[in-house]
CSV table of C-alpha atoms in Angstrom, one decimal:
chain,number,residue,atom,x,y,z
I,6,UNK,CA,23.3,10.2,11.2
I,7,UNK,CA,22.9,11.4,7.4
I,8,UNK,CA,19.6,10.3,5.5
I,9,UNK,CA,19.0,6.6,6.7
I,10,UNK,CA,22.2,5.4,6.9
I,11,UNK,CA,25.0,6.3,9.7
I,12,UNK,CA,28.5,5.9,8.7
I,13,UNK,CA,31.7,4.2,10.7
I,14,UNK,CA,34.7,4.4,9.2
I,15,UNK,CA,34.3,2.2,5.8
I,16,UNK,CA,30.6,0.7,6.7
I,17,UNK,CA,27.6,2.0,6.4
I,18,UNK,CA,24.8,1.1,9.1
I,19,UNK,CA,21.4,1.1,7.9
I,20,UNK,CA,18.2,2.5,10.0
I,21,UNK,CA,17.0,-0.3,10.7
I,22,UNK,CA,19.7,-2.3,11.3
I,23,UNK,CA,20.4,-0.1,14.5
I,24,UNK,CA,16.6,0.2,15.5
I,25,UNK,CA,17.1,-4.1,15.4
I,26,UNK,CA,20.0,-4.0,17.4
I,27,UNK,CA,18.7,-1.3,19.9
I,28,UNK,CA,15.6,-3.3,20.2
I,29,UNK,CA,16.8,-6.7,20.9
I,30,UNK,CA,19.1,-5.2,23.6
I,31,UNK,CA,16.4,-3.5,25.6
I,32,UNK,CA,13.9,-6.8,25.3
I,33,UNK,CA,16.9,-8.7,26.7
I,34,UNK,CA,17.4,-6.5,28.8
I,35,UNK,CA,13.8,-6.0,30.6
I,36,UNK,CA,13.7,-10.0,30.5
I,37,UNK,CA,16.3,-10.6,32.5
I,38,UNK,CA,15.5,-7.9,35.3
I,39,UNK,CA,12.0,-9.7,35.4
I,40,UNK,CA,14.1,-12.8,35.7
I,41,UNK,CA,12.0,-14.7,33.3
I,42,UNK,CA,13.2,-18.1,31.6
I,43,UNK,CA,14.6,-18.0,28.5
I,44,UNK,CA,14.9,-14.3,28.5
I,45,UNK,CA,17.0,-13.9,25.4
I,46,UNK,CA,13.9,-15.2,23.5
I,47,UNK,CA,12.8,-12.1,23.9
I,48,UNK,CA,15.3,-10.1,21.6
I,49,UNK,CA,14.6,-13.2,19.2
I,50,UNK,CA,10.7,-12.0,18.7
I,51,UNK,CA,11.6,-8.3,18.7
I,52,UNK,CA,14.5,-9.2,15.8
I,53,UNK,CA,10.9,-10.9,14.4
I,54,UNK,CA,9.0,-8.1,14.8
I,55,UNK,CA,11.0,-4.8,13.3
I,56,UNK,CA,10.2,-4.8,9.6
I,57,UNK,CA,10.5,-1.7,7.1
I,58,UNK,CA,7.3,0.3,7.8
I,59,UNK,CA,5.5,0.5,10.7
I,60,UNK,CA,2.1,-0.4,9.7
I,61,UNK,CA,4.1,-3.6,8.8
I,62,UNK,CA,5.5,-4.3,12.4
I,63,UNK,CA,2.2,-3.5,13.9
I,64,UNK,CA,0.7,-6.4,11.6
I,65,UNK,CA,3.4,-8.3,11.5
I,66,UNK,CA,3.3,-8.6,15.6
I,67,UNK,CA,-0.7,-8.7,16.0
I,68,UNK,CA,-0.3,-11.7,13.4
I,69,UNK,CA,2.4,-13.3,15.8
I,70,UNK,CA,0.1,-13.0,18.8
I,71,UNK,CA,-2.6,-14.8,17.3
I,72,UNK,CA,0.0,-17.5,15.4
I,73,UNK,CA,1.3,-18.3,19.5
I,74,UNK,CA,-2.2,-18.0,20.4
I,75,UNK,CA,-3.3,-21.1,17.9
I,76,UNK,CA,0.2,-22.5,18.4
I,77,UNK,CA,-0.2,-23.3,22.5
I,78,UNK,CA,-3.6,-24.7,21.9
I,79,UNK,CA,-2.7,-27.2,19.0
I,80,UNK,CA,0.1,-28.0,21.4
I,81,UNK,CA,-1.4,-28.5,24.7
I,82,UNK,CA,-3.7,-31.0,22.6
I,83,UNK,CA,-0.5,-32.5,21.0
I,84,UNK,CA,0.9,-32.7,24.1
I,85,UNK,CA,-1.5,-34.9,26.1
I,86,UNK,CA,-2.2,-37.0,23.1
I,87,UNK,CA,1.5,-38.1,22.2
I,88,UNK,CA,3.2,-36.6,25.3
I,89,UNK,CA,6.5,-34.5,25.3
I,90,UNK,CA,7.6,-36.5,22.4
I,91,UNK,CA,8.9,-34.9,18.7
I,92,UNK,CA,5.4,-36.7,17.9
I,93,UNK,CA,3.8,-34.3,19.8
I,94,UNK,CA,5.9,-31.6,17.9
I,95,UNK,CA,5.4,-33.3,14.4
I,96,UNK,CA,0.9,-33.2,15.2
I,97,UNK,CA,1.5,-29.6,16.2
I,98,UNK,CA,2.9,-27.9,13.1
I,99,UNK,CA,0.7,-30.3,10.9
I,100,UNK,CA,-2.0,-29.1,12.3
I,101,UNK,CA,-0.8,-25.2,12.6
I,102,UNK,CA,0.5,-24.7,9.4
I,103,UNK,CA,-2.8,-25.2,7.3
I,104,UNK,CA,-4.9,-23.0,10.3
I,105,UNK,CA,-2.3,-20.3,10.3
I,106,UNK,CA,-2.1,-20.1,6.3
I,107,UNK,CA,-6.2,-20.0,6.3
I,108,UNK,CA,-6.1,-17.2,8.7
I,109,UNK,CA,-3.0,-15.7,7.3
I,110,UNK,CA,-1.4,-15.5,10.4
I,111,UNK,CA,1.5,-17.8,9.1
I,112,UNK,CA,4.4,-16.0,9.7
I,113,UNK,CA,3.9,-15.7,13.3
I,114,UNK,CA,5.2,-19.7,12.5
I,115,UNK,CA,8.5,-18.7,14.1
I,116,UNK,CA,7.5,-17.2,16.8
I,117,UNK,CA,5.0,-20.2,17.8
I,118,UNK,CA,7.6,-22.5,17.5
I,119,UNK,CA,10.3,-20.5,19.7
I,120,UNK,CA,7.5,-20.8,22.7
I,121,UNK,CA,6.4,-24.6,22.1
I,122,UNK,CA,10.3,-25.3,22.2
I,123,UNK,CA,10.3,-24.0,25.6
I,124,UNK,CA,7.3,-26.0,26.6
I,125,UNK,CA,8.8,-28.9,25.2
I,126,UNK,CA,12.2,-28.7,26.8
I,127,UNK,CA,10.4,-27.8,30.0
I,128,UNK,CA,8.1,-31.1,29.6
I,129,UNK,CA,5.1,-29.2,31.4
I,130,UNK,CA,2.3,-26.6,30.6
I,131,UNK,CA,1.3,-25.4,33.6
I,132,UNK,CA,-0.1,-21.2,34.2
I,133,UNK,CA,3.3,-20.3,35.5
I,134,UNK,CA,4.9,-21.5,32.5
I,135,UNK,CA,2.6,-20.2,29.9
I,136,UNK,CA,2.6,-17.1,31.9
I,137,UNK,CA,6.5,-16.6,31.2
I,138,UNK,CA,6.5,-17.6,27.6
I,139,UNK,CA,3.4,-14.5,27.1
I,140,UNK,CA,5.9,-11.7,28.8
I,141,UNK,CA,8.8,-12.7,26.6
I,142,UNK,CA,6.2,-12.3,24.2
I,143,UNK,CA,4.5,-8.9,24.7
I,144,UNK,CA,8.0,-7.8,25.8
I,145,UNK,CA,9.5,-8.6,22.4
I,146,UNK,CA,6.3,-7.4,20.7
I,147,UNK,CA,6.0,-4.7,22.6
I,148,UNK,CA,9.8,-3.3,22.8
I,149,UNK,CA,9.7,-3.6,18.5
I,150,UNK,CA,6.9,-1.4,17.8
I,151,UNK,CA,8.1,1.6,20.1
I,152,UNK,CA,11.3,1.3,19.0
I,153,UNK,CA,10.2,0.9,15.2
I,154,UNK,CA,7.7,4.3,15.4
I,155,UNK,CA,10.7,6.1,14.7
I,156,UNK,CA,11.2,6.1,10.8
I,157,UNK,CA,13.2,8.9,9.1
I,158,UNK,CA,11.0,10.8,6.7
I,159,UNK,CA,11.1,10.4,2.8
I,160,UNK,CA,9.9,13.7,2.2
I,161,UNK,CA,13.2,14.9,0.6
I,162,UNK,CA,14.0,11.7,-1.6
I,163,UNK,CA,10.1,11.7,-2.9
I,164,UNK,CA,10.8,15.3,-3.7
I,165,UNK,CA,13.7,14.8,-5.5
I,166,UNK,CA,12.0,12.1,-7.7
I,167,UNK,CA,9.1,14.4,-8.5
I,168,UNK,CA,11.4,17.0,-9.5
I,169,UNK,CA,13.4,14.7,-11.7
I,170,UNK,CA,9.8,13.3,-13.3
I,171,UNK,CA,8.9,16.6,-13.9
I,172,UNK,CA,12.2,17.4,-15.8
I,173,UNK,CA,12.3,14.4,-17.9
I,174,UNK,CA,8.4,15.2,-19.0
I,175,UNK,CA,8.8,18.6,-19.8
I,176,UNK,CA,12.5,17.4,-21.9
I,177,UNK,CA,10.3,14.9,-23.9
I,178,UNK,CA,7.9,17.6,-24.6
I,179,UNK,CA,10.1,20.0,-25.5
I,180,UNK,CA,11.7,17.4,-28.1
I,181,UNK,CA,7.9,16.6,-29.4
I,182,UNK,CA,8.0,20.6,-30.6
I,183,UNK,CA,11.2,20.4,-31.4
I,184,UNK,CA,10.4,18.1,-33.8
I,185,UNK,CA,7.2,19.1,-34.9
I,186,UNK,CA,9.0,22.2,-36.1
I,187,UNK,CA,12.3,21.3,-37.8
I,188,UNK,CA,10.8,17.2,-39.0
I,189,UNK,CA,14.4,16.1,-37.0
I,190,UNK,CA,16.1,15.5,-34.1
I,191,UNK,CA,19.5,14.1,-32.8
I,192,UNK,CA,17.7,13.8,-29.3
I,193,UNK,CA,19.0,10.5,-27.9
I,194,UNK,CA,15.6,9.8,-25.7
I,195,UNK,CA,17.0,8.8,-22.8
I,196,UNK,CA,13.8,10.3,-20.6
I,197,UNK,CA,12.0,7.7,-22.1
I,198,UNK,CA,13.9,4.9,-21.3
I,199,UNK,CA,14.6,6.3,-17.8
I,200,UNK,CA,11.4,7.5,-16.7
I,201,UNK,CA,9.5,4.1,-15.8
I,202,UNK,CA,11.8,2.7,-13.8
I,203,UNK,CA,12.0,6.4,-12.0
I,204,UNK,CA,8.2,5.8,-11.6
I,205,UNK,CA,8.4,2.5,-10.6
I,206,UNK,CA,10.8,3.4,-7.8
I,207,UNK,CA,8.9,6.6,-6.6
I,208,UNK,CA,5.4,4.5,-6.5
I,209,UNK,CA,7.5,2.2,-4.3
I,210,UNK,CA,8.8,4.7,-2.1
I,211,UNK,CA,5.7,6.7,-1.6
I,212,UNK,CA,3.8,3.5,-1.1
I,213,UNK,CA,6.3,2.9,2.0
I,214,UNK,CA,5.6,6.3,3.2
I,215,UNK,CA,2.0,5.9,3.2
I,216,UNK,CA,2.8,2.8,5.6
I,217,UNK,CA,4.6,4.0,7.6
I,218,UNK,CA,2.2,6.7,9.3
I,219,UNK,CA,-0.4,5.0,11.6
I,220,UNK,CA,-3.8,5.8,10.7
I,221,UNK,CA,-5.0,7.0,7.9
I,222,UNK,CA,-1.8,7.8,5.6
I,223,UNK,CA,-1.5,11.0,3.5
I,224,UNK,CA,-1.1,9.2,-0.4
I,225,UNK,CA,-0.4,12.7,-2.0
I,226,UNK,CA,2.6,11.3,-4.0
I,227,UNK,CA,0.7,8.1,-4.2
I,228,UNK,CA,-1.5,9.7,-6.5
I,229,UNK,CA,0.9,12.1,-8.0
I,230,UNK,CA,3.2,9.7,-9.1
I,231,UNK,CA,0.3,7.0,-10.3
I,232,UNK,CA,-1.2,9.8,-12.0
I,233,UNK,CA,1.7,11.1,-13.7
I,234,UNK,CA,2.3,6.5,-14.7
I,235,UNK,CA,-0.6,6.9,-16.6
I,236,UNK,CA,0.6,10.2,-18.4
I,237,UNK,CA,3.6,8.7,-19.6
I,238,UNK,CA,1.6,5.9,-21.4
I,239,UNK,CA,0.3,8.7,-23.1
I,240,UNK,CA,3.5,9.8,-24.1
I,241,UNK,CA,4.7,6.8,-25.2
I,242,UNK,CA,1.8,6.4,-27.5
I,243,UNK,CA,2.3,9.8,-29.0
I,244,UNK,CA,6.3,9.1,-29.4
I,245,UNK,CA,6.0,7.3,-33.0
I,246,UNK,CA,2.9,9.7,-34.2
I,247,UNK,CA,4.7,12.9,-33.5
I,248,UNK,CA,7.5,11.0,-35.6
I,249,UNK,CA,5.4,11.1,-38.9
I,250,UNK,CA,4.7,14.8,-38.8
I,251,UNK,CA,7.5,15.6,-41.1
I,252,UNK,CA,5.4,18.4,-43.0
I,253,UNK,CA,5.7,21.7,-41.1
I,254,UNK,CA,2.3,22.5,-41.7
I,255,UNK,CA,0.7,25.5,-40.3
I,256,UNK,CA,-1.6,23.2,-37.5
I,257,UNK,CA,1.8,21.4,-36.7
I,258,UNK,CA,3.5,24.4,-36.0
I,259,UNK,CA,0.6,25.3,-33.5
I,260,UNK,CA,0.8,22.2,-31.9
I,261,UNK,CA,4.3,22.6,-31.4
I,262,UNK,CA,3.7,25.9,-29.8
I,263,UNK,CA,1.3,24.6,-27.8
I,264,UNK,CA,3.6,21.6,-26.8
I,265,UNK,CA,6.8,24.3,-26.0
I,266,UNK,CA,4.1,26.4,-23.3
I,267,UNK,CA,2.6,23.1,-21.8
I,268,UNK,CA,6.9,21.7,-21.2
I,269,UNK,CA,7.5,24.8,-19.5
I,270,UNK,CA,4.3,24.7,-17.0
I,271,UNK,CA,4.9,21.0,-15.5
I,272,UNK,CA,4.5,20.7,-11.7
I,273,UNK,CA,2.3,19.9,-9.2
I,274,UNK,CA,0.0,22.6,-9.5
I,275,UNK,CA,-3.6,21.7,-11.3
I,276,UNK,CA,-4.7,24.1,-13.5
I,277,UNK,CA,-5.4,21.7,-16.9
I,278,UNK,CA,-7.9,23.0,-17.8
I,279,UNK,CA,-6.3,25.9,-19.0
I,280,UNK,CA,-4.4,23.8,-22.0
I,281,UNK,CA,-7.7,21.9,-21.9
I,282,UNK,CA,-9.3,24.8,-23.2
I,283,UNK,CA,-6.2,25.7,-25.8
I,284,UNK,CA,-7.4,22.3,-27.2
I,285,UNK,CA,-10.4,23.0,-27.7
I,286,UNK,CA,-9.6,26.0,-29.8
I,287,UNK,CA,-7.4,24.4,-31.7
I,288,UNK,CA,-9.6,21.2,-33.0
I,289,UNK,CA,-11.8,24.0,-33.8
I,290,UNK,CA,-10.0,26.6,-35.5
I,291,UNK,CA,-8.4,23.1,-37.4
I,292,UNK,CA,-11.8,22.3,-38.7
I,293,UNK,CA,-12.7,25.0,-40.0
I,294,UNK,CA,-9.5,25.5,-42.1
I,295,UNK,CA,-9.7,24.0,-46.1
I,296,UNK,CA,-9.8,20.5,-46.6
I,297,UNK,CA,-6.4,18.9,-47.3
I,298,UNK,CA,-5.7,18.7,-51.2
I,299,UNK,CA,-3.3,16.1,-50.9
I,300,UNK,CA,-2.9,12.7,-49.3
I,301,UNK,CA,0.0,13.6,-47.1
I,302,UNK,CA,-1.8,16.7,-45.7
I,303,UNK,CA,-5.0,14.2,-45.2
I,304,UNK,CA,-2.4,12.5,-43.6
I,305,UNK,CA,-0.5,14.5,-41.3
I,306,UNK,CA,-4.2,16.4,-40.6
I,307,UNK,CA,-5.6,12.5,-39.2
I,308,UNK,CA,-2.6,12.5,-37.4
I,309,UNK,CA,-3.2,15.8,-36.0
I,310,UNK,CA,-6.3,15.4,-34.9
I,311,UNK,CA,-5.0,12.0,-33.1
I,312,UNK,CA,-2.1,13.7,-31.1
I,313,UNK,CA,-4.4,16.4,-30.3
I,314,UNK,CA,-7.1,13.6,-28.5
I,315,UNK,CA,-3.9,12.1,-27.1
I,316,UNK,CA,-3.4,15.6,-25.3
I,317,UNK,CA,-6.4,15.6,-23.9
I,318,UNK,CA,-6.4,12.4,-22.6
I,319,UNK,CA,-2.9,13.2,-21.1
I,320,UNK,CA,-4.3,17.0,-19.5
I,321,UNK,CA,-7.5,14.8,-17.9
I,322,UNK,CA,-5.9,12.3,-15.9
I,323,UNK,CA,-4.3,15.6,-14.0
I,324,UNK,CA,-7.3,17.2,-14.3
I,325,UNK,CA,-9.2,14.4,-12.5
I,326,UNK,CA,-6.5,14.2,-9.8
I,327,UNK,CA,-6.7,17.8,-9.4
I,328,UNK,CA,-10.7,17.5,-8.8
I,329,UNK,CA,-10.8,14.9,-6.3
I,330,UNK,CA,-8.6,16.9,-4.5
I,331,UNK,CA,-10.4,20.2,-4.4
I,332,UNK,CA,-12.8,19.8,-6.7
I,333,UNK,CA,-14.4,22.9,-5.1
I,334,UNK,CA,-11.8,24.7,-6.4
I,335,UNK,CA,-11.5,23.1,-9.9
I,336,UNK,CA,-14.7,23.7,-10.6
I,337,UNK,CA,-14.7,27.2,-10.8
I,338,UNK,CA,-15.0,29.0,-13.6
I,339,UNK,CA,-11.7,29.6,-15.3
I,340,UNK,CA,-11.2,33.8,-14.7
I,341,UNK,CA,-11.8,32.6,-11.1
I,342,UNK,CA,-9.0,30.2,-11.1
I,343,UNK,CA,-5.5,30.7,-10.0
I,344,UNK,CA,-3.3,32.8,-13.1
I,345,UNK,CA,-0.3,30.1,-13.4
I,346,UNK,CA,-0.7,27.6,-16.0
I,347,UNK,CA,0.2,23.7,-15.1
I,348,UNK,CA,-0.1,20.4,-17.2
């Protein structure tokens, strides 16, 4: 097996497409050595049952217990009122389908109606009866969750989307002080039309992670790549003013200094605060320099002073993530803090 998939000759096989077909053949299987009725319905619920994550199976198959639950008691009242009739069937999934969608339970629907078909054909609802139809169920059930704890770990694909999110930051960065300093570019911006969807895709993936560990999931990337969403707003928003700082002007020089260190110190580590502080300085030492004598240094200085707020807000949101992380740690004072610098 390579990754999630395993290959035969030209076709590809995917994980859970062999955990489905493993599954179903073991249900089947322990069915028909209990020599139950209608033992293949067993590989039918755990077909039902194997979803993508496995917080999802384990709802997915509490939600079908309750759904046959409701199901046999809407039916054993549908049953004496109309009979073994497809009247009786008719009253039953009138009356379940509201209930189930109240208690969200509705797609346990299938399930429901693969046992009330049995009861139905059999024309009785006696304990013995009933009795089967619950082992095909927990069977099913059952034989889909163990068989769906396995899932193959997305450490290495989040990584790689990290990595690549990192890259195409510290590219558009790099072209922001490119930029600044020569007033043009023949950059093509491709990292900005590629990153969202990137983001998109990783928030996806590490979402499915998070699900599928029982418990209390680790959202690490979660966060990272959520955080690192709401930086590339940021970025966007600072795309068309960084285009109208044509003037190499002594402050847009230092900003582009600034912006060359921060594109080179983009990972996971949190140590904002350091270009937090650079930021500082810089509005500072800006205000105390003359007072434009023009209207396009009035200009380009307002638009300064915007882009250097836009910084900031960009550096807090992974400061932030960095503090309710460790905020023991970030909130040290800065000679105490780690040496390496990190946006």
């Amino acid at each position: 097996m390579e990754g999630n998939e395993l290959s035969f000759l030209s076709f590809r096989i995917g994980n859970r497409t062999i955990k489905t077909a493993i599954g179903t053949a073991i249900s089947i299987f322990i069915a028909q050595q209990l020599g139950l009725m209608y033992y293949a319905a067993a590989g039918i619920i755990t077909i039902l049952c194997i979803q993508v994550t496995v917080k999802k199976s384990v709802r997915t198959a509490i939600n079908r217990i309750l759904a046959t639950l409701l199901g046999i008691g809407i039916g054993f009242a549908g049953f004496w009122i109309f009979g073994f009739t497809p009247l009786a069937l008719m009253f039953t999934i009138l009356v379940f389908m509201p209930l189930a969608v109240r208690m969200r339970i509705q797609e346990g629907f299938v399930t429901c109606m693969v046992v009330m078909m049995h009861l139905y054909a059999e024309e009785r609802m006696d304990l013995a009866l009933i009795a089967n139809e619950f082992a095909l169920l927990v069977i099913g059930v059952g034989v889909a969750l163990v068989v769906n704890l396995y899932m193959p770990s997305l450490e290495k694909e989040l990584k790689a989307m990290q990595e690549k999110v990192e890259r195409n930051f510290s590219k558009i960065l790099k072209e922001f002080s490119f930029y600044l300093r020569n007033g043009e570019s023949d950059w093509d911006g491709h990292e900005l039309i590629e990153t969202p969807s990137l983001l998109a895709q990783a928030i996806k993936l590490a979402s499915r992670d998070v699900e599928n560990r029982l418990g209390r999931g680790d959202d690490t990337y979660t966060s990272y790549f959520v955080m690192r969403e709401k930086q590339f707003e940021l970025l966007e928003r600072m795309m068309p003013i960084v285009s109208t700082l044509n003037s190499q002007v002594p402050q847009g020089l230092q900003m582009a200094d600034f912006l060359d260190k921060l594109s080179d110190s983009i990972h996971p580590g949190n140590t904002a605060y350091r270009f937090l502080d650079q930021l500082r300085l810089m509005r500072e030492e800006i205000k105390e320099t003359p007072l434009p004598k023009s209207r396009e240094e009035f200009e380009t200085r307002a638009s300064l002073f915007y882009l250097l707020r836009e910084m900031e807000n960009y550096l807090y949101i992974k400061h932030e993530l960095g503090k309710n992380r460790d905020g023991h740690r970030t909130s040290k004072k800065p000679e105490a803090m780690a040496k390496n610098s990190a946006d």
